[in-house]
């Protein structure tokens, strides 16, 4: 579902960024009430009433972050504006990213990554081939000369760039490393905590266990590198919130607990994590269904493909090439009739396509907005969705009424 949401987001918010002093007046200028739009080849910002807050003047623009800044592009360079349209950091970067919680943002200059503060001052010189945002632990992953390491907010190297791969730091303060085709772990000081000796290893789960491969068999270790579950599986997955991990034996998947006891016998061609409603997706004899924590099949394998249940209590399935939704009892809530996957917005509506036009259904499968749009998107937190007609983009509410008439060449969504 997340992948589909990302794809939809990219389709409807992929262009636009930056300005000098482009405010259109004292209109609503909260970051959460602004969306970029493109008009006459330039990007600006409107509020949820359709009022132009920042005049279209940028080549590209991204939506405002919670910190009140938006990234924009002018004359081939990226910079930052505030909600009045004032250019607070001049366009000078080949690439610019949002600010992390520590007040630093990644930027790219002349092919190298560094970091700036909110005044635009370079605080960590651009010298990295690649770099990531700073994490909650105050460290950022960087790459130099093809090797990965970590730096702190002052640019000090805390984990030397010497590894083929460095993972993210887990809750126990350890990060996966790969060196000379062996996997191990380092701590936040860059000290080797577990020697690289495994053929393969995964990040530590929240319960403090990590899957490793020894002599072509999979088991689990603790933060000291001690083997706590003997390597005896063909494959081993991360532990999930319910304290179980998926494992594979002889081509079949099942589940174990933190002591390595098999709690559900390996019998499935596929098995997902258990969700909050206590059900997991499984594949058996090339059909998909659902089991409970006792391993009982509560929704018989009958679908061509099935997905995990969402927070709304529904799960998407596909049958005979058509998509629909079921409830936790396996009852059809939305009959399999749609050619594409559906994604329900917070307001309970999902777009669908029929005869080349897009409309919206509710969670009972009832059509609430007739197919009439050339394109459609999910609804934002403010209850508006981007749609297009005759090559122009506008915004509708949950009744299908245009709140902002189609007039833009392209439009970005309000925050979700």
Coordinates of N, CA and C in Angstrom, one line a residue, residues 208-214 218-232 258-260:
X208 N 16.1 -7.0 20.1 CA 17.5 -7.2 20.3 C 18.1 -8.4 19.7
X209 N 17.4 -9.0 18.7 CA 18.0 -10.2 18.0 C 18.2 -9.8 16.5
X210 N 19.2 -10.4 15.9 CA 19.5 -10.2 14.5 C 19.7 -11.5 13.8
X211 N 19.1 -11.7 12.6 CA 19.3 -12.9 11.9 C 20.7 -12.9 11.2
X212 N 21.4 -14.0 11.3 CA 22.7 -14.2 10.7 C 22.8 -15.5 9.9
X213 N 23.7 -15.6 9.0 CA 24.0 -16.8 8.3 C 25.3 -17.4 8.6
X214 N 25.3 -18.6 9.1 CA 26.6 -19.3 9.4 C 26.5 -20.7 8.7
X218 N 20.6 -20.3 8.8 CA 20.2 -19.1 9.4 C 19.8 -19.3 10.8
X219 N 20.3 -18.4 11.7 CA 19.9 -18.3 13.1 C 19.9 -16.9 13.6
X220 N 20.0 -16.7 14.9 CA 19.9 -15.4 15.5 C 20.9 -15.2 16.6
X221 N 21.4 -14.0 16.6 CA 22.4 -13.6 17.7 C 21.8 -12.4 18.5
X222 N 22.4 -12.2 19.7 CA 22.1 -11.1 20.5 C 23.1 -10.0 20.3
X223 N 23.0 -8.9 21.1 CA 23.9 -7.7 20.9 C 25.3 -8.0 21.3
X224 N 25.6 -9.1 21.9 CA 27.0 -9.5 22.3 C 27.6 -10.4 21.2
X225 N 26.8 -10.8 20.3 CA 27.2 -11.7 19.2 C 27.0 -13.2 19.6
X226 N 26.4 -13.4 20.7 CA 26.1 -14.8 21.2 C 25.0 -15.4 20.3
X227 N 25.1 -16.6 19.9 CA 24.0 -17.3 19.2 C 23.0 -17.7 20.2
X228 N 21.8 -17.2 20.0 CA 20.7 -17.5 20.9 C 19.6 -18.4 20.3
X229 N 19.6 -18.4 18.9 CA 18.8 -19.4 18.2 C 19.7 -20.1 17.2
X230 N 19.9 -21.3 17.3 CA 20.9 -22.0 16.5 C 20.6 -21.9 15.0
X231 N 21.6 -21.8 14.2 CA 21.4 -21.7 12.7 C 21.0 -23.0 12.2
X232 N 19.7 -23.1 11.9 CA 19.1 -24.4 11.4 C 18.0 -24.1 10.3
X258 N 10.9 -16.2 20.2 CA 12.3 -15.6 20.5 C 13.2 -16.7 21.1
X259 N 12.7 -17.9 21.5 CA 13.5 -19.0 21.9 C 13.9 -19.9 20.8
X260 N 13.3 -19.7 19.6 CA 13.6 -20.5 18.5 C 12.6 -21.7 18.4

